[in-house]
PDB file of C-alpha atoms in Angstrom:
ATOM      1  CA  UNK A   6      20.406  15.465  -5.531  1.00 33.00           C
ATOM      2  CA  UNK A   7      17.450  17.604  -6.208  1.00 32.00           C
ATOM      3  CA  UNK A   8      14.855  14.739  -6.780  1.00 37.00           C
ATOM      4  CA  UNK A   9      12.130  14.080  -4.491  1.00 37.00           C
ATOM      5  CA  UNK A  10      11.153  10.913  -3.872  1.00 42.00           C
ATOM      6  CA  UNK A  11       6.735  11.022  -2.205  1.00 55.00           C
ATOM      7  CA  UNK A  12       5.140   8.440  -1.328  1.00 45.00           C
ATOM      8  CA  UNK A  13       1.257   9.296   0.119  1.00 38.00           C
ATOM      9  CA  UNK A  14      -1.077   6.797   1.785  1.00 32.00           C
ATOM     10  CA  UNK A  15      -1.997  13.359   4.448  1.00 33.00           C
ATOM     11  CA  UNK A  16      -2.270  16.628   6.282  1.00 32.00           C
ATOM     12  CA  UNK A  17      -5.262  16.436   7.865  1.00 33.00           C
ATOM     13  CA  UNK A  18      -7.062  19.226   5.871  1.00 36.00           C
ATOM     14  CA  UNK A  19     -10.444  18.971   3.767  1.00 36.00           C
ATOM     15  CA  UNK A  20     -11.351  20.128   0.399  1.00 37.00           C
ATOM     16  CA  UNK A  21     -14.416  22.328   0.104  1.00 40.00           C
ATOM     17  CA  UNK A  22     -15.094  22.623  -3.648  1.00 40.00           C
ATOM     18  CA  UNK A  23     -14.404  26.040  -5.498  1.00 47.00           C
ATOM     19  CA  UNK A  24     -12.847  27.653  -2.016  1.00 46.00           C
ATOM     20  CA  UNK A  25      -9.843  27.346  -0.539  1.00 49.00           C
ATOM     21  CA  UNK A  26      -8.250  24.430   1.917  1.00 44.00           C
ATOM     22  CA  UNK A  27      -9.096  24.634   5.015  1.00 48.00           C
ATOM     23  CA  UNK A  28      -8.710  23.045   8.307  1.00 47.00           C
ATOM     24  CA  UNK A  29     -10.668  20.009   9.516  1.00 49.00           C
ATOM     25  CA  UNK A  30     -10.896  17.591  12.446  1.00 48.00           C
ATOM     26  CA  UNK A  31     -11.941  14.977  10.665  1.00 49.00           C
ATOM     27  CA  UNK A  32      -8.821  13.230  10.392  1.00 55.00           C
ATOM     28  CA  UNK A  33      -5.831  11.884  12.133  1.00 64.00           C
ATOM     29  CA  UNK A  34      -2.395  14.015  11.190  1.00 71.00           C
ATOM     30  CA  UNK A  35       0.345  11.338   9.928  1.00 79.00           C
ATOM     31  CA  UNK A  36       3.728  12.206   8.345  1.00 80.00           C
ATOM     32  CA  UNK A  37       6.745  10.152   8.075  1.00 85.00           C
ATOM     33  CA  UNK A  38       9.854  11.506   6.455  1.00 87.00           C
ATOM     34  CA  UNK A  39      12.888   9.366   5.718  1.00 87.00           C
ATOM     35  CA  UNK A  40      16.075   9.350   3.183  1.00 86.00           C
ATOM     36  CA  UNK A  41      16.959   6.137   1.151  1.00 85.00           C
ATOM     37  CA  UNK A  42      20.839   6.166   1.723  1.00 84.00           C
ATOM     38  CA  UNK A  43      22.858   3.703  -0.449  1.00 83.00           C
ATOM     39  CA  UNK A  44      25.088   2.766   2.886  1.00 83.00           C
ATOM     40  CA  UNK A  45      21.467   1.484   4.361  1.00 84.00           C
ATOM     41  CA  UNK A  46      21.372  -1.188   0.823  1.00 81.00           C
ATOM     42  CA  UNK A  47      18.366   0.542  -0.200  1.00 83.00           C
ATOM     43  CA  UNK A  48      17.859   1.410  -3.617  1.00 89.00           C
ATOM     44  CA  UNK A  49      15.386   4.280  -5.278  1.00 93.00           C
ATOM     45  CA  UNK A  50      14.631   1.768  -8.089  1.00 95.00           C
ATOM     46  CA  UNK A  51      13.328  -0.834  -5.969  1.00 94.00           C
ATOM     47  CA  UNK A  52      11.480   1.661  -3.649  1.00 93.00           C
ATOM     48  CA  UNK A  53      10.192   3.498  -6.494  1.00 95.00           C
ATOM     49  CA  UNK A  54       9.085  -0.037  -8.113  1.00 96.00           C
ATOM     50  CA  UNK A  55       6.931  -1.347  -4.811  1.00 93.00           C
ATOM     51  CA  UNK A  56       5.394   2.278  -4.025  1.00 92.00           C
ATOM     52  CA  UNK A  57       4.194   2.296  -7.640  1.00 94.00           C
ATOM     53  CA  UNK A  58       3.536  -1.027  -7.593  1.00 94.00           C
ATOM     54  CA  UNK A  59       5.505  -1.797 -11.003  1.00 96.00           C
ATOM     55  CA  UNK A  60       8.651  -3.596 -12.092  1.00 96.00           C
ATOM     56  CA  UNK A  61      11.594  -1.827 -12.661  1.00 97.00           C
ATOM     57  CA  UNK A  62      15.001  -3.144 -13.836  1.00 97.00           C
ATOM     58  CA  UNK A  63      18.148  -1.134 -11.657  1.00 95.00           C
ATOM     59  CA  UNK A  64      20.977  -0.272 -14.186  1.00 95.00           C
ATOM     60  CA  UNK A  65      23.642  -0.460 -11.518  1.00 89.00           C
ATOM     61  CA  UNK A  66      23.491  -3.908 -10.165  1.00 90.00           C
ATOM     62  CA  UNK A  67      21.452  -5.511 -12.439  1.00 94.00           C
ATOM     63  CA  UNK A  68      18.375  -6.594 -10.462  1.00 95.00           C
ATOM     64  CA  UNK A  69      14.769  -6.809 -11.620  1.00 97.00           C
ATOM     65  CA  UNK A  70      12.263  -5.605  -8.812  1.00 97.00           C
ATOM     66  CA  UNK A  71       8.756  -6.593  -9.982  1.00 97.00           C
ATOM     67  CA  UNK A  72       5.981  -5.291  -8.021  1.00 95.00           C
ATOM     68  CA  UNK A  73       3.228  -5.524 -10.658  1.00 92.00           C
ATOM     69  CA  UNK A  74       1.346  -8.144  -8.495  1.00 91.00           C
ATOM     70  CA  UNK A  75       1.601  -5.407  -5.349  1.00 87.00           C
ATOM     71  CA  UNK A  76      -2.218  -4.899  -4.289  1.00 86.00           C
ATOM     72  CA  UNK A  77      -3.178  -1.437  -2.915  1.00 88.00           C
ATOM     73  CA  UNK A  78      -2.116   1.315  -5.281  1.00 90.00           C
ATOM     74  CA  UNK A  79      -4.839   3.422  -6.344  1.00 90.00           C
ATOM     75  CA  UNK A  80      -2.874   6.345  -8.268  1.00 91.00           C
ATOM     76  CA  UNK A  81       0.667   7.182  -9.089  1.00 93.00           C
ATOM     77  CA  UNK A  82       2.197  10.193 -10.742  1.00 95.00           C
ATOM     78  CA  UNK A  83       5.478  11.710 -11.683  1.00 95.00           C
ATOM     79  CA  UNK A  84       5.536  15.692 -11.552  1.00 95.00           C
ATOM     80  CA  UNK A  85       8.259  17.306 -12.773  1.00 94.00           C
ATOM     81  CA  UNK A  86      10.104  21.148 -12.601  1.00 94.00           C
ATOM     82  CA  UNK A  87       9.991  23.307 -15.359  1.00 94.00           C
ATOM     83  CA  UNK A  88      14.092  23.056 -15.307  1.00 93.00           C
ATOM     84  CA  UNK A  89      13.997  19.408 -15.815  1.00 94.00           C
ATOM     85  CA  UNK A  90      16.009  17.574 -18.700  1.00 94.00           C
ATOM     86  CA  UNK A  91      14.670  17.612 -21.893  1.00 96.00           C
ATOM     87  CA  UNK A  92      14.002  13.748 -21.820  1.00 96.00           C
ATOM     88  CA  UNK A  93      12.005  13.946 -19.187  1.00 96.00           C
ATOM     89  CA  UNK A  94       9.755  16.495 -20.780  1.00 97.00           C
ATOM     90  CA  UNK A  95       9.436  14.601 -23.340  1.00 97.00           C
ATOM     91  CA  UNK A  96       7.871  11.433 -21.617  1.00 97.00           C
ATOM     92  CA  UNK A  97       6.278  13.938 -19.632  1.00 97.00           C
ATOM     93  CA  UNK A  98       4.362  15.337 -22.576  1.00 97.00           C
ATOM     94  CA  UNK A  99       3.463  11.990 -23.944  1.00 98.00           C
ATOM     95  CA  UNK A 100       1.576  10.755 -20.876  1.00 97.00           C
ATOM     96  CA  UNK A 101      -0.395  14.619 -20.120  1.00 96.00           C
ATOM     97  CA  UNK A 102      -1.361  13.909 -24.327  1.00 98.00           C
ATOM     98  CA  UNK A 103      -2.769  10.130 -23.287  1.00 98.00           C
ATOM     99  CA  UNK A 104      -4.679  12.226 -19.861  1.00 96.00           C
ATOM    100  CA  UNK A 105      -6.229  14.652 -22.438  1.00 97.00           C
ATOM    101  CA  UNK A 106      -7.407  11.574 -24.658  1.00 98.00           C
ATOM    102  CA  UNK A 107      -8.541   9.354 -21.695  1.00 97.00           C
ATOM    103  CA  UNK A 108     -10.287  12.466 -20.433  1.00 96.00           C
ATOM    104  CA  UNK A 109     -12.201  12.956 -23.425  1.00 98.00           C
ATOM    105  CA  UNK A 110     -13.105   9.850 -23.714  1.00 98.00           C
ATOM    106  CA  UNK A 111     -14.745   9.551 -19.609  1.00 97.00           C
ATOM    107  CA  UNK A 112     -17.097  12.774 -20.909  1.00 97.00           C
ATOM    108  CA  UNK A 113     -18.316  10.823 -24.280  1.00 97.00           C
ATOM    109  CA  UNK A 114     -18.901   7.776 -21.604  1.00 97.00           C
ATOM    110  CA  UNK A 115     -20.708  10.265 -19.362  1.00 96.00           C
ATOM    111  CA  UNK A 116     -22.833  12.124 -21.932  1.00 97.00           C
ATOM    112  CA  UNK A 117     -23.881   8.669 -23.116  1.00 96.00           C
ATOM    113  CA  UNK A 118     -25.061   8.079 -19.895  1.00 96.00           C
ATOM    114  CA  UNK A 119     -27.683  10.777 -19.692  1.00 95.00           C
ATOM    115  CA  UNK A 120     -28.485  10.142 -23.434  1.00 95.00           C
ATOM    116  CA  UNK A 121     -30.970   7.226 -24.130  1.00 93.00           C
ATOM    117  CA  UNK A 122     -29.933   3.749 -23.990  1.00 92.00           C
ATOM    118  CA  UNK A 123     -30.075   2.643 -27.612  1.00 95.00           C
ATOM    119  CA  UNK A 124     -28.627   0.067 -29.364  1.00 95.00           C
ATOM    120  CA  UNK A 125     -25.938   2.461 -31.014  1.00 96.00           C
ATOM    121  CA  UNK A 126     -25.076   4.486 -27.918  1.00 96.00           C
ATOM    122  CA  UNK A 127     -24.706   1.179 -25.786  1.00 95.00           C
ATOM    123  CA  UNK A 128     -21.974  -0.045 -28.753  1.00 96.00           C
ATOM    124  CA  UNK A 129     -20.647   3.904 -28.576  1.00 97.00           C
ATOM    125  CA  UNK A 130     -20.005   3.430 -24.719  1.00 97.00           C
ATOM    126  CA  UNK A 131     -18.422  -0.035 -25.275  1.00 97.00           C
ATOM    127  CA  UNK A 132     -16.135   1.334 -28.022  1.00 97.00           C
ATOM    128  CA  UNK A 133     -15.063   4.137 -25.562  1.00 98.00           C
ATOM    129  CA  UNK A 134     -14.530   2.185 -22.636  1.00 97.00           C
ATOM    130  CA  UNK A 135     -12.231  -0.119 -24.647  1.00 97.00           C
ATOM    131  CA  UNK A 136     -10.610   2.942 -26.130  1.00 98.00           C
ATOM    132  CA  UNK A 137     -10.175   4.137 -22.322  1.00 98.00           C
ATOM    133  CA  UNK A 138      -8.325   0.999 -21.323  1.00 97.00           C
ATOM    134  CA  UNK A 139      -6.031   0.781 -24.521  1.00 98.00           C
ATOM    135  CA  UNK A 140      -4.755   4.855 -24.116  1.00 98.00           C
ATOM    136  CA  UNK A 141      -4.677   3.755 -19.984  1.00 96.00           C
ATOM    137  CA  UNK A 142      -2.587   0.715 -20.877  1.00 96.00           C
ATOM    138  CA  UNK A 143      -0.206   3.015 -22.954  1.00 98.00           C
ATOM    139  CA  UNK A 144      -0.081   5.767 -20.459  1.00 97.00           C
ATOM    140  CA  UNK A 145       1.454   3.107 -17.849  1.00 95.00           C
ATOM    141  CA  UNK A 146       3.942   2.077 -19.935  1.00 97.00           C
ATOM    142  CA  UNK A 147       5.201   5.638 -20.732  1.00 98.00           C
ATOM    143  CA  UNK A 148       5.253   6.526 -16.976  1.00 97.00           C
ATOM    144  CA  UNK A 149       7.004   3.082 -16.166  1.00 97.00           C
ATOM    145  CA  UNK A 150       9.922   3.931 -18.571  1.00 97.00           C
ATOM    146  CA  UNK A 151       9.949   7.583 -16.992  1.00 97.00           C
ATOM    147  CA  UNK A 152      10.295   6.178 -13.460  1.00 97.00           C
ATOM    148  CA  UNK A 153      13.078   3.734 -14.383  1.00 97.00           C
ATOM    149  CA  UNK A 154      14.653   6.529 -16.225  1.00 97.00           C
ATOM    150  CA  UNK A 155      14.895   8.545 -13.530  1.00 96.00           C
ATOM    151  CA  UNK A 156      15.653   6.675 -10.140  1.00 95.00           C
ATOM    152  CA  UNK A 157      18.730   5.075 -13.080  1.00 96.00           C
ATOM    153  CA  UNK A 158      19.612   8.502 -13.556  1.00 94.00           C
ATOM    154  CA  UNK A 159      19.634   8.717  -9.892  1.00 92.00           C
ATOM    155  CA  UNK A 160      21.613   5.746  -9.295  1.00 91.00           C
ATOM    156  CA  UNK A 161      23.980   7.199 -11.611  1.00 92.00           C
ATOM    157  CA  UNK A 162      24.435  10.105 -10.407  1.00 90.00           C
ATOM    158  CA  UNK A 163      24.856   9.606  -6.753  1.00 86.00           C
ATOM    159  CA  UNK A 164      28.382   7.646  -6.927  1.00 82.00           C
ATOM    160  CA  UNK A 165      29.332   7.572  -3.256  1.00 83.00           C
ATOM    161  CA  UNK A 166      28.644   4.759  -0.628  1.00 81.00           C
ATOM    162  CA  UNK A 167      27.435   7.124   1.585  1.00 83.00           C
ATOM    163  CA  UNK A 168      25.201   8.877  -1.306  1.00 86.00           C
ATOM    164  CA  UNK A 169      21.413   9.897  -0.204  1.00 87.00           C
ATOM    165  CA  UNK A 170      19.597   9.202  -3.315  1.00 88.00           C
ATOM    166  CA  UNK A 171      16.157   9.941  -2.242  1.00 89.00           C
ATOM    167  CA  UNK A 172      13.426  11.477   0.494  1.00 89.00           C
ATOM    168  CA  UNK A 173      10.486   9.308   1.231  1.00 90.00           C
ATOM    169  CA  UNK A 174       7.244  11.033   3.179  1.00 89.00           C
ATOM    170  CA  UNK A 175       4.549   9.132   3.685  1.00 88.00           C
ATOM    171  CA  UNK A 176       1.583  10.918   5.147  1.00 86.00           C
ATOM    172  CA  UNK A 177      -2.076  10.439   5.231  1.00 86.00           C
ATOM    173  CA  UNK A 178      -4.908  11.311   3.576  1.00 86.00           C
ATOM    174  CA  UNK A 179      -8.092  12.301   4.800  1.00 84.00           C
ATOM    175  CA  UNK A 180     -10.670   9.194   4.090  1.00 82.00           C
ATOM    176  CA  UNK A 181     -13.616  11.356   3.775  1.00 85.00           C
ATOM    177  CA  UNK A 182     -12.355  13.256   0.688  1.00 87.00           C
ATOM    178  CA  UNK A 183     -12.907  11.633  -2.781  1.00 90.00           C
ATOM    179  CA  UNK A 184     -10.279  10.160  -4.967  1.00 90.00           C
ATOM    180  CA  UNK A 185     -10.419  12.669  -7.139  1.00 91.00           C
ATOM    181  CA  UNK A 186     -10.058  15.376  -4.039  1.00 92.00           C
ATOM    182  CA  UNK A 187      -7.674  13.088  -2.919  1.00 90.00           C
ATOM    183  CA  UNK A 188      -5.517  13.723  -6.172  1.00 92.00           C
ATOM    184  CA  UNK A 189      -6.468  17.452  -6.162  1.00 93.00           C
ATOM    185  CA  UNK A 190      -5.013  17.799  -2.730  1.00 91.00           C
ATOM    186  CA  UNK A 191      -1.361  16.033  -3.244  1.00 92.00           C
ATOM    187  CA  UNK A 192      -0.890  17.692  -6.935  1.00 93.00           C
ATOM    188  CA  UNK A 193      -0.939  21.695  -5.178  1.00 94.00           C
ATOM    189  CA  UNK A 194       0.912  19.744  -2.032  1.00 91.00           C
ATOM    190  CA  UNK A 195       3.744  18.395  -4.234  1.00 93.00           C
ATOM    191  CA  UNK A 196       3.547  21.759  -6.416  1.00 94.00           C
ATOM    192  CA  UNK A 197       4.193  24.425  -3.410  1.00 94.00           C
ATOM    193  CA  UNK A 198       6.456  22.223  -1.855  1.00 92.00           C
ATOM    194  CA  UNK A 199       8.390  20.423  -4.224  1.00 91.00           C
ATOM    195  CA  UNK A 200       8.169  21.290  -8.300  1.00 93.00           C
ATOM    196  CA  UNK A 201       8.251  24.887  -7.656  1.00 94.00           C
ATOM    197  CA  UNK A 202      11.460  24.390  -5.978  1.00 92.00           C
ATOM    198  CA  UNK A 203      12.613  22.710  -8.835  1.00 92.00           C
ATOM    199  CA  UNK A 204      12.718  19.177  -7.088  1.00 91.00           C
ATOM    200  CA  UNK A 205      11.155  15.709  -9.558  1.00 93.00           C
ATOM    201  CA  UNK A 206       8.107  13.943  -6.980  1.00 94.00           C
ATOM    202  CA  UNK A 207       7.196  10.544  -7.808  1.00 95.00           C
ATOM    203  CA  UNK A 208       3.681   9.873  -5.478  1.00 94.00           C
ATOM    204  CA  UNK A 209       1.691   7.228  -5.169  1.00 93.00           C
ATOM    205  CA  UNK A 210      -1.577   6.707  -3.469  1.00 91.00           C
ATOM    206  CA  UNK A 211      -2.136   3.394  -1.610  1.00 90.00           C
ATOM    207  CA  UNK A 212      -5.161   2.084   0.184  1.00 83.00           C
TER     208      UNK A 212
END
């Protein structure tokens, strides 16, 4: 099927901010590719639940696999193609709405940080940061029901024994890069290689 199953941990390339990628020595290459075949027992829910470290509940046999307790993972996203279903899009819009919210939220926190610290401004922060956490706690949920969604939908889909259901690549990224970078770097990666081509990516970024 077209759905793209990445799971990062890559190229060795830096980010120098407001140019272009470029080339760098300053870290090891890595990249592992693999496809989850049914006839293996391995099942996209249950890889999509530990990479994202979250519990998911597979449709087709019943099983619960809980991975909420799974140290490690720093970020996880779903991107998806323009072509995809309109249930997807929907979820889709729900959590970029939350982003835009939490987002707004981080640059009240940070002007409040340069402002002085009164009394009012440190119960402003407070308010936000709570806000923050609430909106983050929703946005999780949303993507959670996404993900089960649409590794089900894969299940589904993919009837035969010998079905390949997903692609996993795990590759590395480049430690001196921030997180932020970090995220920068795999959302063009997935884009050019992946969305554009209409493929779904579900990536992760463990530590």
């Amino acid at each position: 099927g077209a759905f793209t199953h990445l799971f990062t941990k890559v190229p060795a390339r830096s980010y120098r901010s407001g140019e272009r990628w470029e080339e760098s020595d300053v870290a090891i290459m890595h990249l592992d590719c693999s496809t989850l075949a049914r006839s293996s027992g391995r099942s996209s829910v249950a890889s999509a639940a530990y990479r994202a470290g979250q519990k998911l509940i597979n449709e087709l046999d019943g099983r619960t696999h809980d991975y909420n307790k799974k140290g490690g993972v720093e970020y996880s996203e779903i991107e998806i193609p323009k072509n995809a279903p309109a249930w997807m899009k929907e979820l889709d819009k729900k959590i970029r709405e939350l982003d835009l919210q939490i987002k707004e939220s981080q640059t009240k926190i940070n002007d409040l940080d340069k402002a002085e610290p009164t009394e009012k401004n440190q119960r402003d922060r407070a308010e936000e940061l709570q806000k923050i956490e609430q909106l983050q706690s929703e946005r999780n949920e949303i993507q959670r029901d996404l993900r089960e969604k649409i590794w089900n939908e894969v299940e589904r889909v993919e009837k035969g024994p010998k079905a390949r259901t997903a692609r996993e690549i795990e590759v590395a990224l480049p430690r001196e890069l921030t997180r932020e970078q970090q995220k920068e770097l795999m959302k063009a990666y997935v884009k050019e290689n992946f969305t554009d081509r209409g493929m779904i990516a579900d990536w992760a970024i463990h530590d």
